[in-house]
Amino acid sequence: MSRRTNSHKYRSVIPGFGLTFGITIAILSLVVLIPLCSLVVFTAQLSFPEFIQTVTNARVRSSYFVSISTALIASLINAGMGLLLAWVLVRYDFRGKKIIDGMIELPFALPTAVAGISLTHLTTTNGWIGSIFYRFFGIRIAYTRFGITIALIFIGIPFVVRSVQPVLEKVDKECEEAAGLLGASHWTTFRRVIFPELTPALISGFTMAFARSIGEYGSVVFIAGNTPYKTEIAPLLIMSQLQEYDYASATSIALVMLVIAFLILTANAFAQSMVSKRVSNLA
């Protein structure tokens, strides 16, 4: 009986590895690799010294700093806010919960230019929100790095919420009850039981929000003010080079941004792997 069972190999529903792998490589090449290779082709028009001079120009370095610093601050804020929003949506029932749950994905559906224009009107010194901050605290939001950070928070918050929410829904409540019966406080239960399971998802959401925010253009270009060395972001500088038909410089800056995004995603993969192994060892 066992011989007969072993003689019949299991057939997968999907095609074999050879065909599946070929289709995967073809799709990956058409959608990802060929567009990315075009950056290298246009950048190759510059010599290496010219490339270094282009990507290390004072104005370019300032745009890198503005994009990365505001994206990092916005992503850190989103990590905390996203965790809180996911907790409320999962652990509490209240009126309008489905509406709020649907509104979380609004930044995904809303055109980024519309978001940028709306946020700019709200945060100018004459806007509803901007006038309050300027009148009572003397703080300008629009056309500053503060305004850029606000726009990036709006864009990045869904990544964290949607990464943490499904994991939080699967957290075993019996472990929480057991911790409570053993005398653990609510904070200790959250810190020692719940948070370790949420950490990989939280890191993933933070990284995706960070990577998206670094390259964000539409929602930021209106609220930034685009002042060189102050509020000029790297994607805007790339567009400026393209409008001047300087494709080599534009692709050089874009290539650096691509490398930065790749390093962020690679660090995310390593961090998630390390945290997952640690959680598994604790379990």
XYZ file of C-alpha atoms in Angstrom:
283
model
C 0.000 0.000 0.000
C 2.845 2.352 0.925
C 4.687 1.502 -2.314
C 1.640 2.380 -4.336
C 1.247 5.646 -2.461
C 4.903 6.566 -2.946
C 4.746 5.754 -6.644
C 2.147 8.447 -7.232
C 3.767 11.861 -7.032
C 1.802 14.832 -5.828
C 0.864 17.155 -8.652
C 0.649 20.859 -7.857
C -2.371 22.829 -9.026
C -0.144 25.566 -10.472
C 2.365 24.884 -13.295
C 5.745 23.308 -12.577
C 8.763 25.181 -11.284
C 10.322 25.683 -14.725
C 7.313 27.370 -16.284
C 6.403 29.307 -13.148
C 9.957 30.550 -12.697
C 10.118 31.629 -16.349
C 6.859 33.579 -16.105
C 8.022 35.210 -12.883
C 11.324 36.334 -14.406
C 9.537 37.640 -17.519
C 7.068 39.708 -15.500
C 9.816 40.939 -13.182
C 11.918 41.995 -16.148
C 9.111 43.854 -17.915
C 7.722 45.603 -14.842
C 10.798 46.196 -12.689
C 14.193 45.400 -14.183
C 13.907 47.103 -17.586
C 12.695 50.467 -16.160
C 15.445 50.355 -13.525
C 18.085 49.485 -16.096
C 17.106 52.597 -18.041
C 18.363 54.664 -15.091
C 21.765 53.047 -15.408
C 21.798 53.555 -19.194
C 21.080 57.290 -18.996
C 23.427 57.727 -16.023
C 26.211 56.063 -18.023
C 26.262 59.126 -20.276
C 28.195 60.828 -17.481
C 31.735 59.931 -16.521
C 32.299 58.765 -12.972
C 33.746 62.137 -11.803
C 30.780 63.933 -13.408
C 28.379 61.515 -11.718
C 29.984 62.120 -8.295
C 29.921 65.870 -8.859
C 26.246 65.751 -9.849
C 24.994 63.694 -6.920
C 27.157 65.479 -4.316
C 26.282 69.014 -5.355
C 25.375 71.196 -2.343
C 21.820 71.725 -3.574
C 21.365 68.006 -4.268
C 22.746 67.038 -0.850
C 20.351 69.489 0.768
C 17.419 67.943 -1.101
C 18.495 64.477 0.078
C 18.590 65.704 3.658
C 15.140 67.330 3.416
C 13.559 64.227 1.858
C 15.160 61.714 4.228
C 14.801 63.705 7.465
C 11.138 64.606 6.948
C 10.350 61.061 5.787
C 12.037 59.580 8.861
C 10.208 61.873 11.293
C 6.868 61.260 9.567
C 7.400 57.488 9.569
C 8.298 57.434 13.275
C 5.133 59.383 14.062
C 3.141 57.049 11.816
C 4.530 54.031 13.669
C 3.034 55.285 16.932
C -0.189 56.630 15.447
C -0.669 53.593 13.228
C -0.261 51.199 16.151
C -2.802 53.191 18.170
C -5.312 53.328 15.295
C -4.948 49.607 14.593
C -5.471 48.851 18.303
C -8.674 50.922 18.430
C -10.057 49.395 15.232
C -9.376 45.829 16.394
C -10.082 45.928 20.128
C -13.082 48.290 20.360
C -16.564 48.406 18.860
C -18.182 51.798 18.355
C -20.449 53.651 15.978
C -18.806 54.665 12.749
C -16.048 52.070 13.091
C -16.454 50.844 9.508
C -16.386 54.402 8.208
C -13.130 55.150 10.012
C -11.712 51.811 8.866
C -12.507 52.746 5.276
C -11.080 56.256 5.667
C -7.695 54.759 6.585
C -7.238 53.768 2.938
C -8.277 57.186 1.624
C -4.643 58.276 0.992
C -4.286 55.227 -1.282
C -7.281 56.205 -3.426
C -6.920 59.982 -3.334
C -4.691 61.468 -6.058
C -1.555 62.803 -4.414
C -1.891 66.190 -6.127
C -5.383 66.606 -4.653
C -4.032 65.716 -1.218
C -1.221 68.239 -1.602
C -3.529 71.066 -2.666
C -6.005 70.319 0.151
C -3.305 70.164 2.811
C -1.756 73.394 1.529
C -5.042 75.287 1.769
C -5.644 73.933 5.269
C -2.178 74.762 6.602
C -1.460 78.235 5.181
C -1.619 81.173 7.599
C -5.156 81.816 6.320
C -6.253 78.167 6.424
C -8.374 76.519 9.102
C -5.486 74.691 10.754
C -2.593 76.924 9.775
C -4.277 80.081 11.091
C -4.677 78.504 14.558
C -1.026 77.478 14.780
C 0.163 80.844 13.476
C -2.140 82.970 15.634
C -1.643 81.206 18.954
C 1.832 79.660 18.622
C 3.497 81.677 15.867
C 4.184 78.472 13.895
C 3.992 78.342 10.123
C 3.060 74.967 8.651
C 2.770 75.419 4.904
C 5.964 76.065 2.934
C 8.146 74.675 5.732
C 9.633 71.276 6.605
C 6.890 70.984 9.206
C 4.337 71.095 6.393
C 6.263 68.481 4.410
C 6.209 66.196 7.445
C 2.438 66.667 7.824
C 1.893 65.686 4.187
C 4.092 62.598 4.573
C 2.208 61.563 7.717
C -1.014 61.691 5.710
C 0.499 59.577 2.936
C 2.231 56.994 5.140
C -0.283 56.231 7.888
C -2.179 53.498 5.925
C 0.988 51.418 5.515
C 1.424 51.047 9.269
C -2.245 50.480 10.082
C -2.751 47.849 7.401
C 0.458 46.061 8.385
C -0.334 45.882 12.111
C -4.104 45.381 11.988
C -4.264 41.785 10.636
C -1.505 40.645 13.000
C -3.251 42.198 15.984
C -6.482 40.424 15.029
C -4.679 37.067 15.252
C -3.055 37.674 18.643
C -4.174 34.934 21.028
C -6.227 36.569 23.783
C -5.785 33.513 25.980
C -2.130 34.479 26.442
C -3.232 37.921 27.613
C -5.689 36.380 30.049
C -3.001 34.014 31.328
C -0.641 36.937 31.895
C -3.367 38.756 33.807
C -4.056 35.714 35.988
C -0.343 35.541 36.784
C -0.469 39.080 38.107
C 0.896 41.037 35.148
C -0.361 44.592 34.714
C -1.946 45.806 31.488
C 1.287 47.558 30.485
C 3.410 44.508 31.261
C 1.032 42.274 29.288
C 1.238 44.587 26.308
C 5.025 44.948 26.519
C 5.886 41.292 27.113
C 3.077 39.411 25.329
C 1.457 41.522 22.614
C 4.154 43.910 21.400
C 6.743 41.222 20.514
C 4.244 39.651 18.100
C 3.428 43.032 16.563
C 7.042 44.141 16.166
C 7.748 42.511 12.737
C 4.543 43.986 11.281
C 5.296 47.367 12.845
C 8.793 47.364 11.362
C 7.372 46.419 7.975
C 4.784 49.204 8.075
C 7.365 51.752 9.214
C 9.781 50.746 6.449
C 7.159 50.855 3.698
C 5.963 54.260 4.896
C 9.574 55.477 5.038
C 10.424 54.222 1.551
C 7.223 55.700 0.102
C 7.738 59.051 1.835
C 11.286 59.484 0.532
C 10.086 59.366 -3.065
C 6.773 61.202 -2.556
C 6.224 64.069 -4.976
C 2.594 64.968 -5.660
C 1.380 65.593 -2.117
C 4.582 67.407 -1.075
C 5.394 69.687 -3.993
C 2.519 72.105 -3.223
C 3.000 72.369 0.536
C 6.819 72.437 0.471
C 7.291 75.863 -1.069
C 10.308 74.408 -2.914
C 12.887 76.827 -1.542
C 16.408 75.614 -2.454
C 18.490 74.492 0.550
C 15.423 74.727 2.817
C 12.307 72.914 1.577
C 13.353 71.542 -1.810
C 12.901 67.761 -1.992
C 14.896 65.366 -4.164
C 11.945 64.270 -6.385
C 11.292 67.931 -7.252
C 14.937 68.392 -8.194
C 14.666 65.373 -10.472
C 11.610 66.876 -12.172
C 13.431 70.182 -12.573
C 16.300 68.437 -14.331
C 13.872 66.606 -16.611
C 12.158 69.869 -17.563
C 15.569 71.194 -18.570
C 16.138 68.026 -20.659
C 19.134 67.111 -18.508
C 18.259 63.421 -18.401
C 21.708 62.296 -17.257
C 21.614 64.463 -14.118
C 18.014 63.536 -13.396
C 18.681 59.820 -13.641
C 21.852 60.181 -11.560
C 19.877 61.695 -8.676
C 17.145 59.104 -9.184
C 19.717 56.307 -9.077
C 20.951 57.505 -5.683
C 17.359 57.605 -4.419
C 16.879 54.080 -5.752
C 19.952 52.850 -3.865
C 18.698 54.511 -0.669
C 15.283 52.865 -1.026
C 16.911 49.496 -1.723
C 19.080 49.803 1.407
C 16.015 50.670 3.482
C 14.086 47.651 2.228
C 17.119 45.395 2.742
C 17.490 46.641 6.310
C 13.781 45.956 6.787
C 14.217 42.355 5.651
C 17.126 41.781 8.044
C 15.329 43.482 10.941
C 12.167 41.446 10.410
C 14.187 38.235 10.215
C 16.061 38.972 13.436
C 12.920 39.989 15.323
C 10.980 36.961 14.085
C 13.768 34.609 15.201
C 13.902 36.309 18.591
C 10.132 36.013 19.043
C 10.270 32.354 18.003
C 13.023 31.656 20.537
C 11.040 33.356 23.293
C 7.974 31.321 22.369
